[in-house]
PDB file of C-alpha atoms in Angstrom:
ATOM      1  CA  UNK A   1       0.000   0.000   0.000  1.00 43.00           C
ATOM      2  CA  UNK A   2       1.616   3.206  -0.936  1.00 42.00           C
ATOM      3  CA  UNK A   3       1.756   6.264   1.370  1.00 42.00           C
ATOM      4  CA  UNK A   4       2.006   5.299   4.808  1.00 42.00           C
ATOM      5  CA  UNK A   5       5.332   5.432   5.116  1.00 41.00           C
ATOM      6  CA  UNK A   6       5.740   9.011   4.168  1.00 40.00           C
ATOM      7  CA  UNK A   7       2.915  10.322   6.143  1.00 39.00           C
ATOM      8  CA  UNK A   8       3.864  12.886   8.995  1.00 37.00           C
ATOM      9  CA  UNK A   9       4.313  10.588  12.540  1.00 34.00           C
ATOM     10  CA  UNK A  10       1.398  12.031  13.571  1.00 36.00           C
ATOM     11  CA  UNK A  11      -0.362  10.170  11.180  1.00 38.00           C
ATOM     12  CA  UNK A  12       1.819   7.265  10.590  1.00 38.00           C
ATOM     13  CA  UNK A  13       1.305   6.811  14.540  1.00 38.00           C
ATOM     14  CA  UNK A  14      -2.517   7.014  14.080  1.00 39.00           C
ATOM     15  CA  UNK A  15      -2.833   4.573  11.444  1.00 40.00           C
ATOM     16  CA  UNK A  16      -0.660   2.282  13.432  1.00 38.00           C
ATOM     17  CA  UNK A  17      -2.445   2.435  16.523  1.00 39.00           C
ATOM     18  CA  UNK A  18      -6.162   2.192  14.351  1.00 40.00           C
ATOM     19  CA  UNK A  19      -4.838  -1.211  13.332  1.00 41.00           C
ATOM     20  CA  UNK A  20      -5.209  -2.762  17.086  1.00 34.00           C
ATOM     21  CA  UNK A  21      -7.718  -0.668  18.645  1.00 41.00           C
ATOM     22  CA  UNK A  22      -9.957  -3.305  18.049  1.00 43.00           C
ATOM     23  CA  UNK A  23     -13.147  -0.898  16.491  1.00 50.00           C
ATOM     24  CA  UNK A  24     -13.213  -2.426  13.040  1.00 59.00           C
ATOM     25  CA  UNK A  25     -14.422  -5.979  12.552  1.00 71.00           C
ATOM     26  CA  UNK A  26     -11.243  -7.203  10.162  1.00 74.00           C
ATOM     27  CA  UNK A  27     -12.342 -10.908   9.870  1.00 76.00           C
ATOM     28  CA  UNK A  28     -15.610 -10.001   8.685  1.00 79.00           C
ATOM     29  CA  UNK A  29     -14.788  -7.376   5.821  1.00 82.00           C
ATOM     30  CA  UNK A  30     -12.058  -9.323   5.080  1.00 79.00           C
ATOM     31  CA  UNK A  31     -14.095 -12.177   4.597  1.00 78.00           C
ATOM     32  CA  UNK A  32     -16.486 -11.000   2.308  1.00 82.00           C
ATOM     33  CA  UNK A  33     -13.769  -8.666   0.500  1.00 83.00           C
ATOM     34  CA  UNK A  34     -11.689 -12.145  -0.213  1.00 74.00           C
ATOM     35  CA  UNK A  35     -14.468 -13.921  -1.270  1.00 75.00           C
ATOM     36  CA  UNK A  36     -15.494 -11.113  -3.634  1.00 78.00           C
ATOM     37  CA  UNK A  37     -18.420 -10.627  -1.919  1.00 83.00           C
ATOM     38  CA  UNK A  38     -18.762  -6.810  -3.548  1.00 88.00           C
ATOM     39  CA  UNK A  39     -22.757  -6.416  -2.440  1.00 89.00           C
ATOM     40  CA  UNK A  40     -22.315  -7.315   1.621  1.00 89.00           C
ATOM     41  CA  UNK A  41     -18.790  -5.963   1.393  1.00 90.00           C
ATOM     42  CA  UNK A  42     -20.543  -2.478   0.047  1.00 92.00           C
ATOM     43  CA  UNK A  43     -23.089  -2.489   2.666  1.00 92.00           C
ATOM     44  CA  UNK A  44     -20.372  -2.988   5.362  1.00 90.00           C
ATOM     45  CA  UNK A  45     -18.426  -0.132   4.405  1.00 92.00           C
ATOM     46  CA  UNK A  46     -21.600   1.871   4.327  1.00 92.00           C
ATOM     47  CA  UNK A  47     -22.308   0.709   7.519  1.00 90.00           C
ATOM     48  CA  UNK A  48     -18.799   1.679   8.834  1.00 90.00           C
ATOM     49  CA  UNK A  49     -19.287   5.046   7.075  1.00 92.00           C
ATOM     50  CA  UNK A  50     -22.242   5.915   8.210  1.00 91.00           C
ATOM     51  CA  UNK A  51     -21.208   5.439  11.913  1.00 88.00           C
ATOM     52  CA  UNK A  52     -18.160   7.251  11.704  1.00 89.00           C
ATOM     53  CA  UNK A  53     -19.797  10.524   9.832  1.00 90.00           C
ATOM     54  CA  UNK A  54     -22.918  12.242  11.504  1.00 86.00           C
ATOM     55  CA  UNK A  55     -25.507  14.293   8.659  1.00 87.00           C
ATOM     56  CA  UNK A  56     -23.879  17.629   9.862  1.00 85.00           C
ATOM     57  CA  UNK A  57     -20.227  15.949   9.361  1.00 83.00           C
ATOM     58  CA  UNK A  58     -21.415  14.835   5.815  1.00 89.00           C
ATOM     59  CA  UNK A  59     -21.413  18.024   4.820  1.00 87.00           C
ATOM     60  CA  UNK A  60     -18.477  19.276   6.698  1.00 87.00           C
ATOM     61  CA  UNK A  61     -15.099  19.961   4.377  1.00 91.00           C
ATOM     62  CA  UNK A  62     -12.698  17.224   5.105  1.00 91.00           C
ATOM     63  CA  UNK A  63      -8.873  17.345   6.397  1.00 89.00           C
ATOM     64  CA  UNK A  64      -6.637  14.697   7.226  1.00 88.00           C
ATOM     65  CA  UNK A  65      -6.846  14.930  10.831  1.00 86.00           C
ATOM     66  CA  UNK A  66     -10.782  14.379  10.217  1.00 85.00           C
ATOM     67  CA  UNK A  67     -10.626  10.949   8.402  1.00 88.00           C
ATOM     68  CA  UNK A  68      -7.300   9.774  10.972  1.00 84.00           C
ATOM     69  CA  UNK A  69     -10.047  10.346  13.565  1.00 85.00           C
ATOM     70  CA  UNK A  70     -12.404   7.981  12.723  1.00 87.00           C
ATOM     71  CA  UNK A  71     -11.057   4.168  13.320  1.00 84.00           C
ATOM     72  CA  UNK A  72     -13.641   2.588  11.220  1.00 85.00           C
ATOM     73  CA  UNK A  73     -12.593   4.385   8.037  1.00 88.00           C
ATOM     74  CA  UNK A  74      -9.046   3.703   9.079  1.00 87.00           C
ATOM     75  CA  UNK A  75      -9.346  -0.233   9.197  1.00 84.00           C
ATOM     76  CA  UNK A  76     -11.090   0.006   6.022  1.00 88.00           C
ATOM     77  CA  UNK A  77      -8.152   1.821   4.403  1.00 88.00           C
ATOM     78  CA  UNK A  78      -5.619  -0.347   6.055  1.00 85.00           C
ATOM     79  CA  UNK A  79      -7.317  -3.819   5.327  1.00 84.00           C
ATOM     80  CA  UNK A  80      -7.665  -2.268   1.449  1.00 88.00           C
ATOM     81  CA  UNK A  81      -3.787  -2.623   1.097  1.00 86.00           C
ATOM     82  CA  UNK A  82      -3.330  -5.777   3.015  1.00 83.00           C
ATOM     83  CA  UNK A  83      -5.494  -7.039   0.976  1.00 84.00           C
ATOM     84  CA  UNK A  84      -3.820  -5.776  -2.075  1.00 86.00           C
ATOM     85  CA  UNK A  85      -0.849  -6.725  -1.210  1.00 84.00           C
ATOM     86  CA  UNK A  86      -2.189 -10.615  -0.626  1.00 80.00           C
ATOM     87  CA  UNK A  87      -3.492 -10.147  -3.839  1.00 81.00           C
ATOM     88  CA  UNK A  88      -0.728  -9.491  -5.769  1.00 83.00           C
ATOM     89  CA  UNK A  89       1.369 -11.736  -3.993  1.00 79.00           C
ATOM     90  CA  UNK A  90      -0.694 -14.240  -5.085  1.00 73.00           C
ATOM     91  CA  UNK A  91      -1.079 -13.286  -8.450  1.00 72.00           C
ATOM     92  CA  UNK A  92       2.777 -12.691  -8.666  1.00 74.00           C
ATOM     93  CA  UNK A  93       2.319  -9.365 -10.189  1.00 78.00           C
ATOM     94  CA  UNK A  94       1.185  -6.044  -9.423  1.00 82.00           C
ATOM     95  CA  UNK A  95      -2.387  -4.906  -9.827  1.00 83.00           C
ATOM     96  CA  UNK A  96      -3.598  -3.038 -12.662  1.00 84.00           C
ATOM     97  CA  UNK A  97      -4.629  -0.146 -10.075  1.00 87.00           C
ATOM     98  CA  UNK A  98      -3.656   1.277  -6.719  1.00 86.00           C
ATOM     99  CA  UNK A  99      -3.909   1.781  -3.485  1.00 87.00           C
ATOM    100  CA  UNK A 100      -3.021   4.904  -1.722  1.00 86.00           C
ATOM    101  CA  UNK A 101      -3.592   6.430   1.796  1.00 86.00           C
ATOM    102  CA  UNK A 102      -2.105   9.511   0.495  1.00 88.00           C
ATOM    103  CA  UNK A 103      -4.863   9.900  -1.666  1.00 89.00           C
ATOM    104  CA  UNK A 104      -7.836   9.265   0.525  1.00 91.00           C
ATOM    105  CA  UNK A 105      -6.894  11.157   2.770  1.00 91.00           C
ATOM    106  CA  UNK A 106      -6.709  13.771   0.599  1.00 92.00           C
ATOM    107  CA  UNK A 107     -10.351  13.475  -0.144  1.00 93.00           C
ATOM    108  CA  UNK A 108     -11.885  16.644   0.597  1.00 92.00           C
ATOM    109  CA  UNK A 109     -15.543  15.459   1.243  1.00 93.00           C
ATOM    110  CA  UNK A 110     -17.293  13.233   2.491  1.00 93.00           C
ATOM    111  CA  UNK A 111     -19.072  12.327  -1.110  1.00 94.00           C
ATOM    112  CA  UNK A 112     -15.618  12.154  -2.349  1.00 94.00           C
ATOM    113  CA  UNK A 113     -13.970   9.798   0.071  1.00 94.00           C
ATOM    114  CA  UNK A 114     -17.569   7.755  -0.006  1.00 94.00           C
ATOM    115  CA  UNK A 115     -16.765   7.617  -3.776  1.00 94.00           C
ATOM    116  CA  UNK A 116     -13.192   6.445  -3.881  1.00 94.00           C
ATOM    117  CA  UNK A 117     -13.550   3.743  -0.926  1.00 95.00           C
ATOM    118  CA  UNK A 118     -16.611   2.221  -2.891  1.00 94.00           C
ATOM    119  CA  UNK A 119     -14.171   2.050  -6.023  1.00 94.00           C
ATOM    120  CA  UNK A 120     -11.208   0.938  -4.851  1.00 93.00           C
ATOM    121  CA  UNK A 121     -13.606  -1.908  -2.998  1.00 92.00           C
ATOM    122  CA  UNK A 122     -15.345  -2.759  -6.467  1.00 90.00           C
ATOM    123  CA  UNK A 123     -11.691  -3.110  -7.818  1.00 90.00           C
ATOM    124  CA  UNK A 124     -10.140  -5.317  -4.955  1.00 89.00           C
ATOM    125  CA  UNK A 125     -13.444  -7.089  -4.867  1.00 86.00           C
ATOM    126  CA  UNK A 126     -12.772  -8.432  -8.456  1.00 83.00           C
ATOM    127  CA  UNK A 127      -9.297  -8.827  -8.011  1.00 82.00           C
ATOM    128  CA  UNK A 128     -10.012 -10.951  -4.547  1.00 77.00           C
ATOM    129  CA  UNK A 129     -12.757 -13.214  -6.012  1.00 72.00           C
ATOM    130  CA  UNK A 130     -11.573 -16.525  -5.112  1.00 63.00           C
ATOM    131  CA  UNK A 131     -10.959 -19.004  -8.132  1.00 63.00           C
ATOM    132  CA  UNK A 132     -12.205 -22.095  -7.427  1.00 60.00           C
ATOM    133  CA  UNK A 133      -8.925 -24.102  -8.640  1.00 62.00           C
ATOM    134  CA  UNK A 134      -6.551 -21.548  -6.610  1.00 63.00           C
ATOM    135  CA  UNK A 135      -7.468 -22.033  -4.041  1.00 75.00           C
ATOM    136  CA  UNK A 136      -7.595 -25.604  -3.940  1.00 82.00           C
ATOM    137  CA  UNK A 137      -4.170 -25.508  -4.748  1.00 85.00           C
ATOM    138  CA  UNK A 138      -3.329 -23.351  -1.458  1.00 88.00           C
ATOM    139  CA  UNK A 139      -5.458 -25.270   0.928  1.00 91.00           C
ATOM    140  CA  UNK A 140      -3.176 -28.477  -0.563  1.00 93.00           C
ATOM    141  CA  UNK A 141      -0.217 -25.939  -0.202  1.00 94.00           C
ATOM    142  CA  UNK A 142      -1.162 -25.386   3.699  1.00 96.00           C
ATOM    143  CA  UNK A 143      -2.193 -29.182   4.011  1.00 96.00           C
ATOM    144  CA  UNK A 144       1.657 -30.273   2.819  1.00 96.00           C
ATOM    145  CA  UNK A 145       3.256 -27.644   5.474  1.00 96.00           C
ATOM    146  CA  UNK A 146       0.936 -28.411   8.157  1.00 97.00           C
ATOM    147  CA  UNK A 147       2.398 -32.438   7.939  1.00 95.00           C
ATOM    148  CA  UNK A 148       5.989 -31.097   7.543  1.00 95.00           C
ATOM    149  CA  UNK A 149       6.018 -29.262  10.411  1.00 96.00           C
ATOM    150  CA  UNK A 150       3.223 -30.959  12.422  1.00 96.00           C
ATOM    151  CA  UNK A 151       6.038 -31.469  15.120  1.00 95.00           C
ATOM    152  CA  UNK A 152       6.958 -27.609  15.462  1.00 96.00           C
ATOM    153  CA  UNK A 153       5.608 -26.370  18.273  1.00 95.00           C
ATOM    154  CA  UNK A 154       5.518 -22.945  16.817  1.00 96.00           C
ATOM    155  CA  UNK A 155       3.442 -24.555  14.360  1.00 97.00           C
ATOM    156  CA  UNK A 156      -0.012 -22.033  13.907  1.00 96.00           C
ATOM    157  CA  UNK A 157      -2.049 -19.825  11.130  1.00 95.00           C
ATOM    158  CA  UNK A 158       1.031 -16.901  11.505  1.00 94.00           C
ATOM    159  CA  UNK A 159       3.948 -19.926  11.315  1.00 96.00           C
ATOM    160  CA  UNK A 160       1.731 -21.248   7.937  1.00 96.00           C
ATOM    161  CA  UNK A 161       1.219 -17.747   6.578  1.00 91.00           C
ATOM    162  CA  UNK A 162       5.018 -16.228   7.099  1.00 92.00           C
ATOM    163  CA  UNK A 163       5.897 -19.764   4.756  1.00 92.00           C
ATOM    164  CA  UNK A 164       3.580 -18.862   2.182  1.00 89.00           C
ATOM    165  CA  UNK A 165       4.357 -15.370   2.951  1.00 84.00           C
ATOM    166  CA  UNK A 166       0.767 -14.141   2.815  1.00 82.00           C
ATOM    167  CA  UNK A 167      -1.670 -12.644   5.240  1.00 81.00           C
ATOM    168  CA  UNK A 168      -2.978 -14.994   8.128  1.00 85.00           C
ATOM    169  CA  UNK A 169      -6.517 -13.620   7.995  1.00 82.00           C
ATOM    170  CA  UNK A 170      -6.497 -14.474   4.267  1.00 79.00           C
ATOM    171  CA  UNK A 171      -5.565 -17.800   4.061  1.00 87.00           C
ATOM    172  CA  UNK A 172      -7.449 -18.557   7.036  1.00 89.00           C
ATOM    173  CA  UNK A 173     -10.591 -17.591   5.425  1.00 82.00           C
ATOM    174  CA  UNK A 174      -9.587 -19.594   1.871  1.00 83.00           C
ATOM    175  CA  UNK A 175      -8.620 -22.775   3.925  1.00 89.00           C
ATOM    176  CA  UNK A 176     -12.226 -23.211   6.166  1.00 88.00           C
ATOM    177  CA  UNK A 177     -13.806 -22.348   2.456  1.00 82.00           C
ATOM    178  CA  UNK A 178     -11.583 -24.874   0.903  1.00 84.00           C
ATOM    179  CA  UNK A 179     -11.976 -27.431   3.846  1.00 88.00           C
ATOM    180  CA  UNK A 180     -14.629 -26.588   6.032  1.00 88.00           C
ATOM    181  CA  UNK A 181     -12.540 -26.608   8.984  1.00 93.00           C
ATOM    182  CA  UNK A 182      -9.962 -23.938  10.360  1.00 94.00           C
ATOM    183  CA  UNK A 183      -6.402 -24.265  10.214  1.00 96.00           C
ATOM    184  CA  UNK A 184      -5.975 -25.146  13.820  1.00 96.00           C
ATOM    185  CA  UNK A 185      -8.998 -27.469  14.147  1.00 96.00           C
ATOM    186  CA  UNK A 186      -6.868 -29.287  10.782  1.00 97.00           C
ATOM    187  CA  UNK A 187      -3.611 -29.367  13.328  1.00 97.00           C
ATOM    188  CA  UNK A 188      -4.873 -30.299  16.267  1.00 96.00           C
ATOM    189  CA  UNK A 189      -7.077 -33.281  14.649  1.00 96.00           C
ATOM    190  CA  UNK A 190      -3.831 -34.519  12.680  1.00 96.00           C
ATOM    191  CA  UNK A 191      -1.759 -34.261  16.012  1.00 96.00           C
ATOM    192  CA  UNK A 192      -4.771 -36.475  18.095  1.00 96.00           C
ATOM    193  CA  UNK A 193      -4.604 -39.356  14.553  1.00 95.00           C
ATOM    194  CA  UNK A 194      -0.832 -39.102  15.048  1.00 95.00           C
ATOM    195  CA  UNK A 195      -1.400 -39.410  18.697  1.00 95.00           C
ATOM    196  CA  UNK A 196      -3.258 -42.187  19.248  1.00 95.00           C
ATOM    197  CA  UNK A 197      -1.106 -44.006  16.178  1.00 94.00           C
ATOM    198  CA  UNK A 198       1.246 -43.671  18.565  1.00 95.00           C
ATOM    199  CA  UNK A 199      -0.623 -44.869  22.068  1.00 94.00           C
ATOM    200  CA  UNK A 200      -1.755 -47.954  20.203  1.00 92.00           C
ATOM    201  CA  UNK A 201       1.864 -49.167  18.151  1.00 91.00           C
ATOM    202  CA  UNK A 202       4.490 -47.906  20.282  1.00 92.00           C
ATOM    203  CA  UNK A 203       5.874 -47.479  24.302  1.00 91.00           C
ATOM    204  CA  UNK A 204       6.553 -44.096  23.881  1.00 93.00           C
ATOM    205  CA  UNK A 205       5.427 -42.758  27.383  1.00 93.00           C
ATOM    206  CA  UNK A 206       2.865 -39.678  27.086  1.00 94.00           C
ATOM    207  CA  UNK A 207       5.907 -36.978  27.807  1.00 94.00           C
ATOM    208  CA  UNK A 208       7.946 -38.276  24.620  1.00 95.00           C
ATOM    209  CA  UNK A 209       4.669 -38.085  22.208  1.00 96.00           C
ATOM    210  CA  UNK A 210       3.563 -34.853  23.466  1.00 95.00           C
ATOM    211  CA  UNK A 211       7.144 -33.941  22.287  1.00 94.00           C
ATOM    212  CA  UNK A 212       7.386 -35.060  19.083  1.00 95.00           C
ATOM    213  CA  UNK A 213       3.774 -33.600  18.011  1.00 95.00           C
ATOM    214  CA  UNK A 214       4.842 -30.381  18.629  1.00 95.00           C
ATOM    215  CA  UNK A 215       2.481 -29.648  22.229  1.00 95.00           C
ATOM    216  CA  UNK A 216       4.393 -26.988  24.749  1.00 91.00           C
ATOM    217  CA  UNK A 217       4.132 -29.673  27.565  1.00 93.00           C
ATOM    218  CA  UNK A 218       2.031 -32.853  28.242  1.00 93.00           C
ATOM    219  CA  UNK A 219      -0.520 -31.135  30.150  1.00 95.00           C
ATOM    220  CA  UNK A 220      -1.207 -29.261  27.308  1.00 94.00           C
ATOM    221  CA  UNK A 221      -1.565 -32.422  25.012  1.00 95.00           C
ATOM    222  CA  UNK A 222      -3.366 -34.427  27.746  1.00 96.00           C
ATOM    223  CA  UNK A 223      -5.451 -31.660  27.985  1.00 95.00           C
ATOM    224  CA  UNK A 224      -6.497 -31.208  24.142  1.00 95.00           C
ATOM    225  CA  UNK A 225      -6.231 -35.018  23.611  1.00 95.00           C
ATOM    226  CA  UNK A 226      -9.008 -35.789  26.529  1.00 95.00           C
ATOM    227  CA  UNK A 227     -10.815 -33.034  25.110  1.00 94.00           C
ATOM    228  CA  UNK A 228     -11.461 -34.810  21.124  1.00 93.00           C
ATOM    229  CA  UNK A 229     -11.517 -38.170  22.458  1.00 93.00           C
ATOM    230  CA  UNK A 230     -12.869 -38.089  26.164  1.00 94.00           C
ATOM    231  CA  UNK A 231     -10.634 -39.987  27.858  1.00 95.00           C
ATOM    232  CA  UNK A 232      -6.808 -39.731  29.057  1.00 95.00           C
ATOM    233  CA  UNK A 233      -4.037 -40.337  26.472  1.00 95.00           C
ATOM    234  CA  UNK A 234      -2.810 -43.220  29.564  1.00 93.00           C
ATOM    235  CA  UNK A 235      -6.414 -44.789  29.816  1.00 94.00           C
ATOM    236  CA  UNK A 236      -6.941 -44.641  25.386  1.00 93.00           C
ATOM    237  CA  UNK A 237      -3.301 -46.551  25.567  1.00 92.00           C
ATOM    238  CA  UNK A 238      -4.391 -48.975  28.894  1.00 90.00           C
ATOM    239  CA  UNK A 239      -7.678 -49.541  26.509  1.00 91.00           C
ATOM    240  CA  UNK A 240      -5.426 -50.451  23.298  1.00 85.00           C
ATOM    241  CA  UNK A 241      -3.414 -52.799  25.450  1.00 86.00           C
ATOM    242  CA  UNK A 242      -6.873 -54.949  26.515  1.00 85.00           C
ATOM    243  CA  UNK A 243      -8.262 -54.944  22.929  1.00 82.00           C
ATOM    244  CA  UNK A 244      -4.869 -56.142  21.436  1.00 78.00           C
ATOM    245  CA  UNK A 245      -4.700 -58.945  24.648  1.00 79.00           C
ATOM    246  CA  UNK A 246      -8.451 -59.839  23.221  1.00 79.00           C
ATOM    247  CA  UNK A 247      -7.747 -60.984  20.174  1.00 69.00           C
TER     248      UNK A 247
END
């Protein structure tokens, strides 16, 4: 996104701090943006518009310091060139258009910056709009790194999306489309297989498997393991033992 970076500290500061004040609802836009969802995405930002700017401040002449103030318009810009920088990242190329803080804040009106937002949203909406065969190929992509480094314990959506160097929101949101699960539900469930492959074929002790499947400690994998399967990873082992003795 072009600008930022040569915006006066005051508001390069602002526009850092509107990223994590938590006022804009970034999975949600960026969801329907990525998708190419242009109609909900459009009613959104007119949503996030319309609460930022009262009927007297519609018609008020705009400055900088106007448009820094309101967080909602600030997420929008700032998701607008994550999101075109995903894009073109994944497209390997620039896009044919751009996307400039300089020049909405230099909007002065309301009607204006309304105007240029709703564009520049129409334009990232089309470049966004999932192909079905993409991104099949990057939920496969995130599939192969999640078994090559299913034993990291740094393992996670940010660990997944630095690799593919995209954003984490973004592939998030393509992966539970592609798979209909989230990229941590797809971890954990491959660590519990892996798990009780484990319990039932080896005498690795509970501490050397929580280990090698990439959990911080064994409390935490005893913990997540009794959660999907109800029982203790000692008592799903003790009950492999009898079943095998059985037969």
């Amino acid at each position: 996104m072009e600008g930022k970076e040569n915006l006066p500290v005051g508001y390069r500061q602002a526009l850092i701090s509107a990223d994590y004040q938590g006022d804009f609802p970034e999975q949600r836009f960026l969801l329907l943006v990525g998708n190419g969802d242009e109609k909900g995405a459009q009613a959104m930002l007119d949503e996030i518009l319309e609460q930022s700017f009262g009927e007297n401040q519609k018609k008020t002449p705009l400055a900088p310091q106007l448009i820094l103030n309101r967080p909602g318009v600030i997420g929008v810009m700032c998701l607008f060139g994550r999101l075109y920088q995903t894009c073109a990242e994944k497209r390997g190329e620039p896009l044919p258009f751009s996307v400039s803080i300089d020049h909405f804040l230099s909007c002065a009106s309301y009607e204006t910056l309304r105007r240029e937002l709703t564009e520049t949203l129409r334009l990232l909406c089309d470049a966004c709009r999932p192909d079905e065969s993409g991104n099949t190929e990057l939920a496969e992509r995130i599939d192969g790194l999640i078994g090559e480094y299913l034993s990291d314990v740094s393992l996670n959506v940010s660990f997944i999306a630095n690799r593919l160097n995209m954003n984490a929101n973004y592939i998030s949101c393509v992966y539970k489309e592609a798979r209909g699960v989230s990229i941590l539900n797809e971890i954990l469930r491959r660590r519990m297989e892996a798990a009780k492959e484990m319990l039932e074929h080896t005498e690795k002790s509970v501490q050397c498997i929580s280990e090698e499947l990439g959990f911080s400690n064994s409390n935490s994998f005893i913990r997540n393991f009794k959660k999907s399967e109800g029982i203790t990873p000692g008592q799903y082992k003790k009950m492999a033992r009898e079943a095998d003795a059985r037969k």
